[in-house]
Structures are given as structure tokens and as C-alpha cells.
mmCIF file of C-alpha atoms in Angstrom:
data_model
loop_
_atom_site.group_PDB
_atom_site.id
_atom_site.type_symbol
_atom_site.label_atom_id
_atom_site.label_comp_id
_atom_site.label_asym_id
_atom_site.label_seq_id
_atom_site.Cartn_x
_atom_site.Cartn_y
_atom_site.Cartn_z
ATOM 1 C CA UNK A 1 -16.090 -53.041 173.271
ATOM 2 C CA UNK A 2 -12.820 -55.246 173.755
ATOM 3 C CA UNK A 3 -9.640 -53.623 173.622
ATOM 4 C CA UNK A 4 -7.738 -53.134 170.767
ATOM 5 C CA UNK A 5 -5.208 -55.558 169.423
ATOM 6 C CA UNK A 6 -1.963 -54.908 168.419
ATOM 7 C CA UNK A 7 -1.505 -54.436 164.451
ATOM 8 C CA UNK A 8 -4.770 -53.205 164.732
ATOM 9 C CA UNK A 9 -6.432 -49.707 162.911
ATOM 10 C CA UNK A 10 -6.735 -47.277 165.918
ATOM 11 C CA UNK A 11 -10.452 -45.647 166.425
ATOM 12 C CA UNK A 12 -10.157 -41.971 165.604
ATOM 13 C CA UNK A 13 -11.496 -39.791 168.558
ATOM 14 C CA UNK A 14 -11.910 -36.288 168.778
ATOM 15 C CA UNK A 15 -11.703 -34.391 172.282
ATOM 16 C CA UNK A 16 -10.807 -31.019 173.692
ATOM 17 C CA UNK A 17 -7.647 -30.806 175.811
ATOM 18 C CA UNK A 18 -7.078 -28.278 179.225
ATOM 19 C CA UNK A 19 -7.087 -25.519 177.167
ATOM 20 C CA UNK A 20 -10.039 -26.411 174.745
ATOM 21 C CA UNK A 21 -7.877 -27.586 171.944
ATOM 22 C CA UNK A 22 -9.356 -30.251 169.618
ATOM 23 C CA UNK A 23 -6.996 -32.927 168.865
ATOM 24 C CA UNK A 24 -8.052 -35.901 166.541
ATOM 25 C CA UNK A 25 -6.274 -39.190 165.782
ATOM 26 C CA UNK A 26 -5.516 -38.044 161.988
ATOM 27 C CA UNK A 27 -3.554 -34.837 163.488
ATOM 28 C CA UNK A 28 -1.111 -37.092 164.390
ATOM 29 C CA UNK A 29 -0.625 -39.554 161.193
ATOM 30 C CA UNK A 30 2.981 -40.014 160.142
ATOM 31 C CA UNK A 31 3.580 -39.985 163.769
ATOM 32 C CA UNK A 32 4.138 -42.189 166.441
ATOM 33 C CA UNK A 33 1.632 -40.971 169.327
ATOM 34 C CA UNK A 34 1.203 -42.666 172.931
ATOM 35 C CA UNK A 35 -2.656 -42.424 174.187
ATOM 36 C CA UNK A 36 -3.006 -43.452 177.670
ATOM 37 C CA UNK A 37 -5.789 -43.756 179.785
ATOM 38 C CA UNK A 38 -5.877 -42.566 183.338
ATOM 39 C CA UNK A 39 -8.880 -43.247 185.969
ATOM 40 C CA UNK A 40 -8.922 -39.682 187.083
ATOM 41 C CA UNK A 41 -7.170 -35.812 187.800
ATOM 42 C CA UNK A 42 -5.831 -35.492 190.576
ATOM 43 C CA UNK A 43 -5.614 -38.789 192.171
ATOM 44 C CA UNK A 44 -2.009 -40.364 193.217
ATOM 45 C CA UNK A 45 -1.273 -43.327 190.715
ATOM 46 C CA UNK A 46 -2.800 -40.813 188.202
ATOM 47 C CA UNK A 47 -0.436 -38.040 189.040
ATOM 48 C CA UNK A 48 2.677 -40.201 189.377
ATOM 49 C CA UNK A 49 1.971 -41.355 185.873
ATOM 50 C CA UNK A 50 1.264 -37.618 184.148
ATOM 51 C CA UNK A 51 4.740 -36.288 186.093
ATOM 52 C CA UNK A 52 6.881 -39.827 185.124
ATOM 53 C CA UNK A 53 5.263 -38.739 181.182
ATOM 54 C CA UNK A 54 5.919 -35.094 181.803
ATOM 55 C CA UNK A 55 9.719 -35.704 182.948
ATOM 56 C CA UNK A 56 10.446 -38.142 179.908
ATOM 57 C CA UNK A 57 8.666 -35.568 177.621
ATOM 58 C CA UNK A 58 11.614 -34.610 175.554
ATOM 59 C CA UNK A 59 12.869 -38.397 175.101
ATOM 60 C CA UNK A 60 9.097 -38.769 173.609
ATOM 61 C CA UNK A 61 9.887 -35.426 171.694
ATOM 62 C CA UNK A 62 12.902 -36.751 170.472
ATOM 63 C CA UNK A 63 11.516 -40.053 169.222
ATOM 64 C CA UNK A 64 8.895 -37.588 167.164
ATOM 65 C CA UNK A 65 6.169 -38.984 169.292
ATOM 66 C CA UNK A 66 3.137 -37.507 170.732
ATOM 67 C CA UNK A 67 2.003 -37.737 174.286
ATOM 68 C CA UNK A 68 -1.536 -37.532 175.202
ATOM 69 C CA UNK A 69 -3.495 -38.817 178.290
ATOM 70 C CA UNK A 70 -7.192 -39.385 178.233
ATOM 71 C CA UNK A 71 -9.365 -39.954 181.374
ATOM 72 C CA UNK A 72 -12.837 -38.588 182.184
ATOM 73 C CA UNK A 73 -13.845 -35.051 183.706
ATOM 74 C CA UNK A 74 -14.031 -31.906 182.225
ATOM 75 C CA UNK A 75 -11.553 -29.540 180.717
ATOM 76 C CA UNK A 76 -11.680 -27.387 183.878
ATOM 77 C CA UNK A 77 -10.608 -30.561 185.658
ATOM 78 C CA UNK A 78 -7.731 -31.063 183.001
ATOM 79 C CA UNK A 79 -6.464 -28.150 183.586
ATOM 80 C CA UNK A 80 -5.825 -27.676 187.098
ATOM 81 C CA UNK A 81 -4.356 -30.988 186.909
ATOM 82 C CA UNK A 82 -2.121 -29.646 184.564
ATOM 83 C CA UNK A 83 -1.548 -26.132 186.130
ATOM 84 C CA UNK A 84 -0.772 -28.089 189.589
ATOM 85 C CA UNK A 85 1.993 -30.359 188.364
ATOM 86 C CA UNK A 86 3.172 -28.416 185.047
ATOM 87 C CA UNK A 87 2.023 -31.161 182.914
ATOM 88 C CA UNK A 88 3.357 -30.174 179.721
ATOM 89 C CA UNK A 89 1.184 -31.983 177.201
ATOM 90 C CA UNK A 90 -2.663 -32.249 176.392
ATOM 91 C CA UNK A 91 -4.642 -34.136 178.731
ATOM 92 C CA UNK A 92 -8.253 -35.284 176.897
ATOM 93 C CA UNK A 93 -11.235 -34.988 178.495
ATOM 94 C CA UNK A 94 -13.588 -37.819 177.932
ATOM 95 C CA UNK A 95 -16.335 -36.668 179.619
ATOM 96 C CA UNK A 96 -18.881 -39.237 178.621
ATOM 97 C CA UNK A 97 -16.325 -42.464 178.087
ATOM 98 C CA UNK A 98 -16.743 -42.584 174.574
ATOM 99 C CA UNK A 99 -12.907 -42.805 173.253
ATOM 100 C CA UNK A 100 -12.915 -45.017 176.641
ATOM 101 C CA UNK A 101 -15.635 -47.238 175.375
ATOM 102 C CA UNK A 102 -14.329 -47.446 171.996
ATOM 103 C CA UNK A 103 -10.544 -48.335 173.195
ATOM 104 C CA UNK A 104 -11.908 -50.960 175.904
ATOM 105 C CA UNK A 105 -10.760 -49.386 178.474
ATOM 106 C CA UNK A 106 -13.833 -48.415 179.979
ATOM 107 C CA UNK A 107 -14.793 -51.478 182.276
ATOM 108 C CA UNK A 108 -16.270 -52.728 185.290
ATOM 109 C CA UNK A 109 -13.895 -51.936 188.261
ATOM 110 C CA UNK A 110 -14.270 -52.688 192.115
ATOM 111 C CA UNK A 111 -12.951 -50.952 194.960
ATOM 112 C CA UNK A 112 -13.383 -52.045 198.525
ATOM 113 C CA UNK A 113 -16.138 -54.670 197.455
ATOM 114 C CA UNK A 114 -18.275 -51.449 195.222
ATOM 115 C CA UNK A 115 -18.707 -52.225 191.754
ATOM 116 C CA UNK A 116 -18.747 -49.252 189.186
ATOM 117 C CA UNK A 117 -17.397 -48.641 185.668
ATOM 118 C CA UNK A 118 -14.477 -46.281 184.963
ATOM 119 C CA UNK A 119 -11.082 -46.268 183.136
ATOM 120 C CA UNK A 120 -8.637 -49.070 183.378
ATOM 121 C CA UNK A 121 -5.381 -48.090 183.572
ATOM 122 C CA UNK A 122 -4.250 -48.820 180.014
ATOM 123 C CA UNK A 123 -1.741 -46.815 177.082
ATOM 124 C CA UNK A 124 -1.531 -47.550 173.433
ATOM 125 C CA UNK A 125 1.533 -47.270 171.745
ATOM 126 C CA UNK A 126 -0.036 -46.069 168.126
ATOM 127 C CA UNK A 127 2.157 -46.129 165.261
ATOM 128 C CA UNK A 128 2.874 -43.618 162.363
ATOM 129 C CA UNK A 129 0.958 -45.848 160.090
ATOM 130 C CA UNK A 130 -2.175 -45.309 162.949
ATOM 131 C CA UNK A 131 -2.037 -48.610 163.842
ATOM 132 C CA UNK A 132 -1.492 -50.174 167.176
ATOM 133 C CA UNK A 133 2.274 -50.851 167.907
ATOM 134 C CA UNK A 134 1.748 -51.861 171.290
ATOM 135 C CA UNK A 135 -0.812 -51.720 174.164
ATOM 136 C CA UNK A 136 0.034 -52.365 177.885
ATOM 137 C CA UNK A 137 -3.152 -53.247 180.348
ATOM 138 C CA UNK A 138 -3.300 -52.813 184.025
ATOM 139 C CA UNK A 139 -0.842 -50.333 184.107
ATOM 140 C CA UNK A 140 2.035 -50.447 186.918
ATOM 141 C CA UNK A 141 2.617 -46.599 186.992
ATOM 142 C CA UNK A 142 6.343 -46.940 188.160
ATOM 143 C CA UNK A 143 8.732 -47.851 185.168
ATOM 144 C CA UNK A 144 6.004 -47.869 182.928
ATOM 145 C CA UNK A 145 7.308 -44.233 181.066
ATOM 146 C CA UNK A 146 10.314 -46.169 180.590
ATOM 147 C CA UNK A 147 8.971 -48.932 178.753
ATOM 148 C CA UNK A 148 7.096 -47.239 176.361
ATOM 149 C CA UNK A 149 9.962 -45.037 175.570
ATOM 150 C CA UNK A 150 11.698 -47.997 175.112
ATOM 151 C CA UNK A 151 8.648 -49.720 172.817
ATOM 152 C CA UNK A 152 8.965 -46.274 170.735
ATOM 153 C CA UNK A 153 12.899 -46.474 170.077
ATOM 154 C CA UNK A 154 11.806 -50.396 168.579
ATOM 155 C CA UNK A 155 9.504 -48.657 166.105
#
């Protein structure tokens, strides 16, 4: 499945967080609501990205807009991720890609000439409306809380 364009009707998912929470996309209409995609707990891009989100939490709060990261693995993995760094929103686990798959994000990747499928690095700025605002690709983990916050304050 391709990725979503902006001005686009986001897919409505429905996965448990750390702590077995259910969140759906229509929990968060009226809202603005950042989804991003992360390859995996744990791992250093992944964690410098979760902490930069984390730190600019209450500039997201402030802008009434919901943070939530999505990436493969179990809850248990989720939250040990967040128990290690204090992550202080709901990380989704997508255990079987299929909010990945239905986003785009889940694509053919290569590492150190190995070909496999997992997460691209991608977030989705979704709007109150539950459409897509704004979606960055290939993700560049420094700055990149920064520019969505300031994508948000444009909304």
C-alpha cells in the first residue's frame, strides 16, 4: 500500500499501547494527533526520536495534539522502552504491520547488502478533521520534533 497523501482521509487503526490501552484513530477526532512510525524499541535513532517527542511533550500538549509512536513488537517490548527512558506517551504495538501496511510505511529495507521488510522511518501529521496535514518520509531523527511542532502551530 503507498503512503498516504497529504489532504488525504487517515486509515483508522486500532492497537494496544505499553500498558494494554486501546487507542483508535476516532478517539482522537477534533484533534490534531502526530502518528509516527519507528523501526524498533530500543534501538538508537529510535530512542533519540521517542526522548526528542518525550521532551517537546508539553509544546504538543499545548498545541492540543496527541503524540503516539507506532513500530512493531509487543506491548511487553513497549513498555520497557517506555519504563527505560520515561517515555511519557503511548507507544503502539503493531505486532503484525498492519497499521504499517496500511500507512505505507511498511517496506522493503536493506542493511549491509540484507534485504528484509520493516518500518520506514515516517510520522503523519493528522489533522482535527482526521485528515492528513502533513507527512514527512525518511525521517532525520535530529530536528525532526521541532518541525512537526512547528507544522502543528500552522494548523
Amino acid at each position: 500500500m503507498a503512503l498516504i497523501e497529504e489532504g488525504k482521509k487517515a486509515p483508522a487503526f486500532s492497537l494496544n499501547d505499553q500498558d494494554g490501552k486501546k487507542h483508535t484513530l476516532s478517539a482522537y477526532a477534533g484533534r490534531a494527533l502526530v502518528l509516527y512510525f519507528y523501526p524498533k524499541d530500543d534501538t538508537p535513532g529510535c530512542t533519540k526520536e521517542a526522548c526528542a517527542f518525550r521532551d517537546s511533550l508539553p509544546q504538543f500538549k499545548a498545541g492540543k495534539a496527541a503524540v503516539l509512536g507506532v513500530s512493531i513488537l509487543d506491548e511487553t517490548s513497549k513498555a520497557k522502552f517506555a519504563k527505560k527512558f520515561d517515555v511519557n506517551f503511548p507507544l503502539l504495538a503493531d505486532e503484525h504491520h498492519e497499521v504499517a501496511e496500511k500507512y505505507g510505511v511498511w517496506q522493503k529495507k536493506s542493511l549491509y547488502g540484507r534485504q528484509f521488510m520493516g518500518i520506514a522511518r515516517t510520522t503523519y501529521l493528522i489533522g482535527p478533521d482526521g485528515k492528513v496535514a502533513k507527512r514527512w518520509d525518511n525521517v532525520k531523527v535530529d530536528g525532526h520534533a521541532e518541525e512537526v511542532l512547528e507544522a502543528l502551530q500552522q494548523l
